[in-house]
Amino acid sequence: MIECVLMRYNYGNSICISTQVGCSMGCKFCASTIGGKVRDLTPGEMIGQIITVQNDIKERISNVVLMGTGEPLDNFDNTIKFLELLREPEGLHIGMRHITISTCGLVPEIKS
């Protein structure tokens, strides 16, 4: 199962998306790790969460947070491709200043 959360604010709509099904990081405070990591999401599945919510609410998503299920930097290549696609003018055209990546701290990937 893939989950995402819509957050409505006076400055626009934000969405918190998942980058994996499950998680293998083992953070004690997080329920995402209970069943372990099942698989990584593709860039298309990440974009699909945004498109699905936009279609449901008939409004544009203006901000994206990668903080749903999974560790974005544990799915590094797909996360980077997703970010590239997300900003495309022909696509969703969401600028990098409107995107937040939450991580538990995979240092080599942070340095990338």
CSV table of C-alpha atoms in Angstrom, one decimal:
chain,number,residue,atom,x,y,z
A,1,MET,CA,0.0,0.0,0.0
A,2,ILE,CA,1.2,3.5,-0.8
A,3,GLU,CA,0.1,6.4,1.4
A,4,CYS,CA,0.2,10.2,1.0
A,5,VAL,CA,-1.3,13.1,3.0
A,6,LEU,CA,-2.8,16.3,1.7
A,7,MET,CA,-2.2,19.4,3.8
A,8,ARG,CA,-4.1,22.6,3.0
A,9,TYR,CA,-2.7,25.9,3.9
A,10,ASN,CA,-3.5,29.5,3.1
A,11,TYR,CA,-0.4,29.7,0.8
A,12,GLY,CA,-1.3,26.5,-1.1
A,13,ASN,CA,-1.7,22.8,-1.0
A,14,SER,CA,1.1,20.6,0.2
A,15,ILE,CA,1.4,16.8,-0.1
A,16,CYS,CA,3.5,14.4,1.9
A,17,ILE,CA,4.4,11.4,-0.3
A,18,SER,CA,5.9,8.0,0.2
A,19,THR,CA,9.1,6.9,-1.6
A,20,GLN,CA,8.9,3.2,-0.5
A,21,VAL,CA,6.5,0.6,0.5
A,22,GLY,CA,7.6,-0.1,4.0
A,23,CYS,CA,11.0,0.9,5.4
A,24,SER,CA,14.1,-0.9,6.6
A,25,MET,CA,15.7,1.9,8.7
A,26,GLY,CA,14.3,0.7,12.0
A,27,CYS,CA,13.6,4.1,13.6
A,28,LYS,CA,12.0,3.3,17.0
A,29,PHE,CA,9.5,6.3,16.7
A,30,CYS,CA,8.2,5.3,13.3
A,31,ALA,CA,5.5,2.8,12.4
A,32,SER,CA,6.7,2.5,8.7
A,33,THR,CA,9.4,0.1,9.7
A,34,ILE,CA,7.1,-2.5,11.4
A,35,GLY,CA,6.7,-4.7,8.4
A,36,GLY,CA,10.1,-3.9,6.9
A,37,LYS,CA,10.8,-2.6,3.4
A,38,VAL,CA,8.7,-4.3,0.7
A,39,ARG,CA,10.1,-2.3,-2.3
A,40,ASP,CA,11.1,1.0,-3.6
A,41,LEU,CA,8.6,3.2,-5.5
A,42,THR,CA,9.4,4.3,-9.0
A,43,PRO,CA,9.6,7.9,-10.0
A,44,GLY,CA,6.2,7.4,-11.8
A,45,GLU,CA,4.6,6.0,-8.6
A,46,MET,CA,5.8,9.1,-6.7
A,47,ILE,CA,4.5,11.5,-9.3
A,48,GLY,CA,1.3,9.4,-9.4
A,49,GLN,CA,0.6,10.2,-5.7
A,50,ILE,CA,0.6,13.9,-6.6
A,51,ILE,CA,-1.5,13.6,-9.7
A,52,THR,CA,-4.1,11.4,-8.0
A,53,VAL,CA,-4.6,14.0,-5.2
A,54,GLN,CA,-4.7,16.9,-7.7
A,55,ASN,CA,-7.4,15.0,-9.6
A,56,ASP,CA,-9.3,14.3,-6.5
A,57,ILE,CA,-9.4,17.8,-5.1
A,58,LYS,CA,-9.4,19.6,-8.5
A,59,GLU,CA,-6.7,21.9,-7.3
A,60,ARG,CA,-2.9,22.3,-7.9
A,61,ILE,CA,-0.4,20.9,-5.4
A,62,SER,CA,2.2,23.6,-4.8
A,63,ASN,CA,4.5,22.0,-2.2
A,64,VAL,CA,5.9,18.4,-1.9
A,65,VAL,CA,7.4,16.8,1.2
A,66,LEU,CA,9.1,13.4,0.9
A,67,MET,CA,8.3,12.2,4.4
A,68,GLY,CA,5.7,9.5,4.0
A,69,THR,CA,6.5,5.8,4.2
A,70,GLY,CA,10.1,5.0,3.5
A,71,GLU,CA,13.5,6.7,3.5
A,72,PRO,CA,13.9,8.8,0.4
A,73,LEU,CA,17.7,8.5,0.3
A,74,ASP,CA,17.5,4.7,0.6
A,75,ASN,CA,15.7,4.9,-2.8
A,76,PHE,CA,18.3,7.5,-4.0
A,77,ASP,CA,18.3,7.0,-7.8
A,78,ASN,CA,14.5,6.9,-8.1
A,79,THR,CA,14.2,9.9,-5.7
A,80,ILE,CA,16.6,12.0,-7.8
A,81,LYS,CA,14.8,11.0,-11.1
A,82,PHE,CA,11.5,12.0,-9.4
A,83,LEU,CA,12.9,15.4,-8.4
A,84,GLU,CA,14.0,16.0,-12.0
A,85,LEU,CA,10.6,15.1,-13.4
A,86,LEU,CA,8.8,17.1,-10.8
A,87,ARG,CA,10.3,20.4,-11.9
A,88,GLU,CA,9.8,19.9,-15.6
A,89,PRO,CA,7.9,22.8,-17.1
A,90,GLU,CA,5.9,20.4,-19.3
A,91,GLY,CA,5.0,18.3,-16.2
A,92,LEU,CA,4.0,19.4,-12.7
A,93,HIS,CA,6.5,22.3,-12.8
A,94,ILE,CA,7.1,22.4,-9.0
A,95,GLY,CA,10.3,24.3,-8.2
A,96,MET,CA,13.0,23.0,-5.9
A,97,ARG,CA,12.2,25.6,-3.3
A,98,HIS,CA,8.8,24.0,-2.8
A,99,ILE,CA,10.2,20.5,-2.1
A,100,THR,CA,11.4,19.1,1.2
A,101,ILE,CA,13.2,15.8,1.7
A,102,SER,CA,13.1,14.3,5.2
A,103,THR,CA,15.8,11.8,6.0
A,104,CYS,CA,17.0,9.8,9.0
A,105,GLY,CA,20.5,10.6,7.9
A,106,LEU,CA,22.1,8.5,5.1
A,107,VAL,CA,25.3,10.6,5.1
A,108,PRO,CA,26.8,9.5,1.8
A,109,GLU,CA,23.6,10.2,-0.1
A,110,ILE,CA,23.2,13.6,1.7
A,111,LYS,CA,26.6,14.6,0.4
A,112,SER,CA,25.5,13.7,-3.1
